[in-house]
Short mmCIF file of C-alpha atoms and ligand atoms in Angstrom, two decimals:
data_model
loop_
_atom_site.label_atom_id
_atom_site.label_comp_id
_atom_site.label_asym_id
_atom_site.label_seq_id
_atom_site.Cartn_x
_atom_site.Cartn_y
_atom_site.Cartn_z
CA MET G 1 155.41 0.12 257.27
CA GLN G 2 154.01 2.97 255.20
CA MET G 3 150.71 2.57 253.38
CA GLU G 4 150.46 2.92 249.60
CA VAL G 5 149.41 6.54 248.97
CA LYS G 6 146.99 5.59 246.20
CA SER G 7 145.05 3.26 248.52
CA ILE G 8 144.20 6.06 250.98
CA LYS G 9 140.49 7.00 250.71
CA THR G 10 141.04 10.33 252.47
CA LEU G 11 143.64 11.41 249.90
CA ALA G 12 141.39 10.36 247.02
CA GLU G 13 138.55 12.45 248.49
CA ILE G 14 140.85 15.47 248.84
CA GLN G 15 142.05 15.08 245.24
CA ASN G 16 138.50 14.64 243.94
CA GLN G 17 137.27 18.00 245.25
CA PRO G 18 137.24 19.82 241.87
CA ARG G 19 134.65 17.35 240.55
CA VAL G 20 132.67 17.30 243.80
CA TRP G 21 132.52 21.11 243.80
CA GLU G 22 131.13 21.15 240.25
CA ASN G 23 128.37 18.73 241.28
CA CYS G 24 127.59 20.82 244.36
CA PHE G 25 127.18 24.02 242.37
CA LYS G 26 124.76 22.21 240.04
CA SER G 27 122.78 20.98 243.05
CA VAL G 28 122.64 24.24 245.04
CA SER G 29 121.83 26.35 241.96
CA SER G 30 118.66 24.29 241.48
CA LYS G 31 117.33 25.29 244.95
CA ALA G 32 115.00 28.30 245.28
CA PRO G 33 115.98 30.24 248.46
CA ALA G 34 112.36 30.14 249.67
CA GLU G 35 112.70 26.34 249.88
CA LEU G 36 115.43 26.93 252.46
CA PHE G 37 114.21 29.88 254.51
CA GLY G 38 110.44 29.61 254.36
CA SER G 39 108.82 32.94 255.23
CA HIS G 40 111.96 34.27 256.94
CA ASP G 41 113.66 37.24 255.31
CA PRO G 42 117.31 36.12 255.01
CA ARG G 43 118.48 39.74 254.94
CA ASN G 44 116.78 40.71 258.19
CA VAL G 45 117.62 37.99 260.67
CA THR G 46 120.58 37.24 262.88
CA TRP G 47 122.10 34.06 261.49
CA LEU G 48 123.17 31.43 264.01
CA PHE G 49 125.47 28.77 262.51
CA VAL G 50 125.86 25.61 264.60
CA GLY G 51 128.10 22.53 264.27
CA CYS G 52 130.65 20.26 265.99
CA GLY G 53 134.33 19.72 265.22
CA THR G 54 135.03 20.44 261.56
CA SER G 55 131.40 21.48 261.15
CA TYR G 56 131.85 24.10 263.89
CA TYR G 57 134.78 25.66 262.03
CA LEU G 58 132.61 25.48 258.90
CA ALA G 59 129.95 27.36 260.88
CA GLN G 60 132.50 30.08 261.66
CA ALA G 61 133.51 30.39 257.99
CA ALA G 62 129.85 30.51 256.94
CA ALA G 63 129.05 33.21 259.52
CA ALA G 64 131.86 35.43 258.22
CA SER G 65 130.70 34.80 254.64
CA PHE G 66 127.06 35.69 255.38
CA THR G 67 128.05 38.89 257.16
CA GLU G 68 130.21 39.96 254.22
CA LEU G 69 127.74 38.96 251.50
CA LEU G 70 124.46 39.96 253.17
CA ASP G 71 125.65 42.67 255.55
CA THR G 72 123.63 41.00 258.30
CA PRO G 73 124.76 39.84 261.77
CA ALA G 74 125.89 36.21 261.94
CA LEU G 75 127.51 34.16 264.67
CA ALA G 76 128.79 30.60 265.07
CA VAL G 77 128.61 28.39 268.15
CA PRO G 78 129.42 24.74 268.90
CA ALA G 79 126.21 22.71 269.36
CA SER G 80 127.26 21.98 272.96
CA GLU G 81 126.97 25.68 273.87
CA ILE G 82 123.28 25.71 272.97
CA MET G 83 122.77 22.54 274.98
CA LEU G 84 124.70 23.77 278.05
CA GLN G 85 124.61 27.59 277.94
CA PRO G 86 121.47 28.57 275.96
CA GLN G 87 121.20 31.87 277.85
CA LEU G 88 124.51 32.95 276.29
CA VAL G 89 123.23 32.17 272.81
CA PHE G 90 119.60 33.30 272.90
CA ALA G 91 120.18 36.58 274.76
CA GLY G 92 117.42 39.19 274.56
CA ASN G 93 115.17 36.88 272.60
CA ARG G 94 116.21 38.61 269.32
CA PRO G 95 114.92 36.71 266.25
CA VAL G 96 117.58 34.29 265.05
CA PHE G 97 117.60 31.90 262.11
CA PRO G 98 119.71 28.85 263.06
CA VAL G 99 121.61 26.79 260.48
CA LEU G 100 122.55 23.33 261.79
CA ILE G 101 125.56 21.89 259.94
CA SER G 102 126.36 18.18 260.10
CA ARG G 103 127.93 15.96 257.43
CA SER G 104 126.37 12.86 258.99
CA GLY G 105 123.10 14.38 260.25
CA HIS G 106 123.60 11.91 263.12
CA THR G 107 125.81 13.77 265.63
CA SER G 108 124.05 13.61 269.02
CA GLU G 109 124.75 17.22 270.04
CA VAL G 110 123.36 18.58 266.77
CA LEU G 111 120.23 16.41 267.07
CA GLN G 112 119.73 17.61 270.65
CA VAL G 113 119.91 21.22 269.44
CA ALA G 114 117.39 20.43 266.70
CA GLU G 115 115.06 19.11 269.41
CA ILE G 116 115.60 22.24 271.56
CA LEU G 117 114.74 24.47 268.57
CA ARG G 118 111.68 22.39 267.76
CA ARG G 119 110.46 22.77 271.37
CA ARG G 120 111.06 26.55 271.14
CA GLY G 121 109.10 26.67 267.87
CA THR G 122 112.17 28.01 266.05
CA ASP G 123 112.52 27.17 262.37
CA PHE G 124 115.99 26.15 261.23
CA LEU G 125 117.91 25.15 258.11
CA ALA G 126 119.79 21.83 258.07
CA VAL G 127 122.96 21.62 255.94
CA THR G 128 124.14 18.04 255.52
CA CYS G 129 125.60 15.40 253.21
CA ASP G 130 124.29 12.11 254.64
CA GLY G 131 120.97 13.53 255.93
CA ARG G 132 119.94 10.76 258.36
CA GLU G 133 117.86 11.99 261.36
CA LEU G 134 118.66 15.68 260.95
CA GLU G 135 117.08 16.07 257.51
CA ALA G 136 113.83 14.59 258.88
CA MET G 137 113.63 17.20 261.66
CA THR G 138 113.03 20.28 259.48
CA PRO G 139 111.33 21.11 256.16
CA PHE G 140 114.33 23.33 255.28
CA VAL G 141 117.24 21.17 254.09
CA LEU G 142 120.31 21.87 251.96
CA LYS G 143 121.73 18.43 251.20
CA LEU G 144 124.99 18.39 249.25
CA PRO G 145 125.76 15.48 246.84
CA VAL G 146 128.93 14.43 248.70
CA HIS G 147 129.58 10.75 249.50
CA GLU G 148 132.55 10.77 251.84
CA GLU G 149 133.67 7.53 253.46
CA SER G 150 136.68 8.87 255.38
CA THR G 151 136.49 9.57 259.10
CA VAL G 152 137.89 13.08 258.78
CA MET G 153 135.89 15.67 256.85
CA THR G 154 137.52 17.12 253.72
CA SER G 155 135.33 17.49 250.60
CA SER G 156 132.24 17.66 252.84
CA PHE G 157 133.72 20.71 254.61
CA THR G 158 134.56 22.59 251.41
CA SER G 159 131.30 21.58 249.65
CA MET G 160 129.01 22.66 252.50
CA LEU G 161 130.97 25.92 252.84
CA LEU G 162 130.73 26.63 249.10
CA GLY G 163 127.04 25.68 249.14
CA LEU G 164 126.37 28.20 251.90
CA GLN G 165 128.43 30.91 250.20
CA TYR G 166 126.51 30.24 246.97
CA LEU G 167 123.24 30.59 248.86
CA ALA G 168 124.20 33.90 250.48
CA ALA G 169 125.35 35.32 247.14
CA SER G 170 122.10 34.16 245.50
CA VAL G 171 120.05 35.98 248.14
CA ALA G 172 122.25 39.06 247.73
CA GLY G 173 121.80 38.94 243.95
CA ASN G 174 125.60 38.99 243.65
CA GLN G 175 126.05 37.37 240.22
CA THR G 176 129.75 38.29 240.11
CA PHE G 177 130.42 36.23 243.24
CA LEU G 178 128.36 33.32 241.91
CA ASP G 179 130.41 33.35 238.70
CA GLU G 180 133.63 33.48 240.73
CA LEU G 181 132.68 30.39 242.76
CA GLN G 182 131.95 28.47 239.55
CA GLN G 183 135.49 29.24 238.34
CA LEU G 184 137.11 27.46 241.32
CA PRO G 185 137.06 23.76 240.31
CA PRO G 186 139.52 24.00 237.35
CA HIS G 187 141.78 26.31 239.39
CA LEU G 188 141.88 23.79 242.24
CA ALA G 189 142.72 21.02 239.74
CA ARG G 190 145.59 23.23 238.46
CA LEU G 191 146.87 23.92 241.98
CA LEU G 192 146.69 20.28 243.08
CA LYS G 193 148.80 19.31 240.07
CA LYS G 194 151.28 22.09 240.88
CA TYR G 195 151.63 21.74 244.69
CA GLU G 196 150.55 18.27 245.90
CA GLY G 197 154.09 16.92 245.43
CA ALA G 198 155.62 19.83 247.37
CA VAL G 199 153.26 19.23 250.29
CA GLU G 200 154.01 15.50 250.27
CA LYS G 201 157.76 16.24 250.26
CA TYR G 202 157.46 18.78 253.07
CA ALA G 203 155.56 16.24 255.19
CA GLU G 204 158.80 14.24 255.46
CA ARG G 205 160.17 16.87 257.90
CA SER G 206 159.81 15.89 261.55
CA ILE G 207 157.65 18.78 262.71
CA GLU G 208 156.00 18.09 266.06
CA ASP G 209 154.27 21.41 266.73
CA PHE G 210 152.09 23.37 264.30
CA ALA G 211 150.69 26.88 264.72
CA VAL G 212 148.21 27.90 262.01
CA LEU G 213 147.37 31.59 261.63
CA GLY G 214 144.55 33.50 259.93
CA GLN G 215 142.44 36.66 260.30
CA GLY G 216 138.74 37.21 259.57
CA ALA G 217 137.15 34.31 257.70
CA LEU G 218 140.64 32.78 257.35
CA TYR G 219 140.73 32.27 261.13
CA ALA G 220 138.02 29.63 260.71
CA ILE G 221 140.09 28.01 257.95
CA ALA G 222 143.19 28.12 260.18
CA SER G 223 141.19 26.32 262.88
CA GLU G 224 140.16 23.61 260.40
CA VAL G 225 143.73 23.21 259.08
CA ALA G 226 144.94 22.69 262.65
CA LEU G 227 142.20 20.13 263.27
CA LYS G 228 143.20 18.21 260.10
CA LEU G 229 146.80 18.08 261.33
CA MET G 230 145.66 16.82 264.73
CA GLU G 231 143.18 14.28 263.34
CA SER G 232 145.13 12.90 260.36
CA SER G 233 148.63 12.86 261.85
CA SER G 234 148.08 12.93 265.63
CA THR G 235 150.35 15.99 265.78
CA TYR G 236 149.97 18.89 268.23
CA ALA G 237 148.47 21.88 266.36
CA GLN G 238 147.09 25.22 267.50
CA TYR G 239 145.40 28.10 265.72
CA PHE G 240 145.46 31.85 266.32
CA HIS G 241 144.45 35.13 264.78
CA THR G 242 147.63 36.03 262.92
CA LEU G 243 148.63 39.17 264.83
CA GLU G 244 147.65 37.52 268.12
CA PHE G 245 150.58 35.12 267.73
CA ARG G 246 153.01 37.81 268.89
CA HIS G 247 151.10 38.25 272.16
CA GLY G 248 152.60 35.25 273.95
CA PRO G 249 152.11 32.08 271.84
CA LYS G 250 155.28 32.83 269.84
CA SER G 251 157.22 31.64 272.88
CA ILE G 252 156.69 28.07 271.55
CA VAL G 253 158.62 28.81 268.35
CA GLY G 254 161.77 26.78 267.61
CA SER G 255 163.37 24.57 264.97
CA GLU G 256 160.74 21.81 265.47
CA THR G 257 157.83 24.24 264.92
CA LEU G 258 156.00 25.04 261.73
CA VAL G 259 154.16 28.37 261.72
CA CYS G 260 151.73 28.30 258.78
CA ALA G 261 150.02 31.59 257.85
CA LEU G 262 146.93 31.78 255.65
CA LEU G 263 147.68 35.25 254.31
CA SER G 264 145.01 37.59 253.02
CA GLU G 265 145.55 40.06 250.18
CA ALA G 266 143.93 43.05 251.86
CA ASN G 267 146.08 42.86 255.00
CA LEU G 268 149.24 41.20 253.65
CA ALA G 269 151.42 44.15 254.73
CA LEU G 270 150.46 43.56 258.38
CA GLU G 271 150.16 39.76 258.35
CA MET G 272 153.33 38.74 256.49
CA PRO G 273 155.77 40.39 258.96
CA VAL G 274 154.47 38.08 261.70
CA LEU G 275 155.53 35.07 259.66
CA LEU G 276 158.95 36.54 258.77
CA GLU G 277 159.59 37.34 262.46
CA MET G 278 158.97 33.66 263.31
CA LYS G 279 161.51 32.66 260.67
CA GLU G 280 164.05 34.91 262.42
CA LEU G 281 163.21 33.13 265.69
CA GLY G 282 164.22 29.83 264.10
CA SER G 283 160.83 28.42 263.10
CA GLN G 284 159.97 26.65 259.88
CA ILE G 285 157.39 28.78 258.04
CA ALA G 286 154.69 27.98 255.48
CA ALA G 287 152.35 30.35 253.67
CA VAL G 288 149.19 30.08 251.58
CA VAL G 289 148.77 33.37 249.70
CA ASN G 290 147.22 34.56 246.48
CA GLU G 291 150.33 36.36 245.18
CA ALA G 292 153.66 35.97 247.01
CA PRO G 293 156.05 38.93 247.43
CA ALA G 294 159.70 38.12 246.62
CA VAL G 295 160.73 38.01 250.29
CA LEU G 296 158.18 35.25 250.91
CA ARG G 297 159.46 33.21 247.95
CA GLU G 298 162.93 33.46 249.46
CA GLN G 299 162.04 32.71 253.08
CA ALA G 300 159.10 30.28 253.07
CA ASP G 301 159.92 26.62 253.67
CA LEU G 302 156.62 25.72 252.01
CA LEU G 303 154.76 28.20 249.77
CA ILE G 304 151.38 27.72 248.09
CA GLU G 305 150.64 30.59 245.70
CA LEU G 306 147.02 30.45 244.53
CA ASN G 307 146.85 33.09 241.75
CA LEU G 308 143.05 32.96 241.80
CA PRO G 309 141.37 35.68 239.69
CA VAL G 310 138.47 35.98 242.13
CA SER G 311 137.60 38.13 245.16
CA GLU G 312 139.11 37.29 248.53
CA LEU G 313 136.01 35.68 250.03
CA ALA G 314 135.57 33.44 246.98
CA ARG G 315 139.07 32.02 247.61
CA LEU G 316 138.22 30.79 251.12
CA ALA G 317 137.59 27.07 250.43
CA VAL G 318 140.82 26.72 248.43
CA TYR G 319 142.96 27.76 251.43
CA VAL G 320 142.03 24.65 253.44
CA VAL G 321 143.07 22.01 250.88
CA TRP G 322 146.81 22.29 251.68
CA GLY G 323 146.15 21.59 255.35
CA GLN G 324 144.04 18.57 254.40
CA LEU G 325 146.95 17.23 252.30
CA LEU G 326 149.65 18.05 254.87
CA GLY G 327 147.70 16.28 257.61
CA SER G 328 147.30 13.09 255.57
CA PHE G 329 150.88 13.06 254.23
CA ARG G 330 152.32 13.80 257.71
CA GLY G 331 150.22 10.96 259.10
CA LEU G 332 151.54 8.55 256.47
CA GLU G 333 155.12 9.69 257.18
CA LYS G 334 154.55 8.85 260.84
CA GLY G 335 153.34 5.37 259.86
CA LEU G 336 149.70 6.20 260.69
CA ASP G 337 146.57 5.44 258.66
CA PRO G 338 144.71 8.69 257.77
CA ASP G 339 141.62 6.62 256.96
CA ASN G 340 141.53 5.32 260.55
CA PRO G 341 142.75 8.21 262.72
CA ARG G 342 143.77 7.37 266.28
CA ASN G 343 140.92 7.62 268.86
CA LEU G 344 138.39 8.92 266.26
CA SER G 345 135.09 7.71 264.82
CA ARG G 346 133.23 9.10 261.80
CA VAL G 347 130.40 10.38 264.00
CA VAL G 348 130.35 11.32 267.71
CA THR G 349 127.31 9.97 269.54
CA ILE G 350 126.80 10.51 273.27
C1 F1P H 401 131.30 16.24 263.12
C2 F1P H 401 132.59 15.51 263.56
C3 F1P H 401 133.73 15.81 262.63
C4 F1P H 401 134.98 15.07 263.02
C5 F1P H 401 134.71 13.57 263.09
C6 F1P H 401 133.54 13.30 264.01
O1 F1P H 401 130.62 15.44 262.25
O2 F1P H 401 132.89 15.95 264.85
O3 F1P H 401 133.99 17.20 262.67
O4 F1P H 401 136.00 15.33 262.07
O5 F1P H 401 134.41 13.13 261.77
O6 F1P H 401 132.38 14.09 263.60
P1 F1P H 401 129.23 15.90 261.57
O7 F1P H 401 128.29 16.36 262.65
O8 F1P H 401 129.57 17.01 260.63
O9 F1P H 401 128.76 14.64 260.91
#
């Protein structure tokens, strides 16, 4: 028995992102950077973004954003790596500024890392929505006004990512980028109206194997799209750097596979051929792209064309929304409840 779409909290939270983003920009624009970094110079540290699950992929997207916007080194690691392999993370004792990302602020691995940093005397920034223990463990807190009840993270992911991008652009004095971010909410509302139905329709196809592709910052988004498909529809999903897919993984491709490419503008000429080759091998193909060449309009089984008048990096958060929707609609089609995903809880405590 399929659930009524309008009763699904997760879908409502996905659809409500334009309004949530507007509130987040109001909140983050009221923060002075010094409140978040203390005496640390944000342009002269190595940034270390830390999270678990969706928040780890958020960490990867934030690291790529900080490197592009601040031209400073940034890396992302799962919290468990700091717990279990600290020597791989803190090599050479170079000064790092950690950013601990957790929607709940209650995830055990993140709290254990906060304790490790406190014992090392290392300041860190907490980025959270619920706050809980994490926000009490540091004076530097970016708390986004997002109240998300669903188990899987959707608006919390995009809001914390946009909040961090906004912060980096503020430090960089990049007013153009700040203005571009503020343009996103009405564009997302436009795109949801245009494409939500197409995604819901496509979810009726019995696809049992997803491969999501992306390069650069879009690789982090591809990882998160795959996780949404796994979490919300209990379907097997993998993620790869786009051009890497030729180097072996393409052997999985067949009529039951969907290869979904998050295509950049700068490297479209190199990325799109990978997707078209998979079509020739018999796969279903989907693309999220800012402007679609004619061949993609003809060949894609699902096409989301963004037409966003902003720079590539400012488009990042919008790419993930279609994976959020596809995961929930595919789950519903399989008779599952996206609000109560199989085997999952809202927070992992160990
Ligand atoms: C992290 C997380 C989510 C996952 C599930 C369980 O939560 O692993 O990524 O989707 O909700 O918790 P948090 O540390 O960001 O609260």
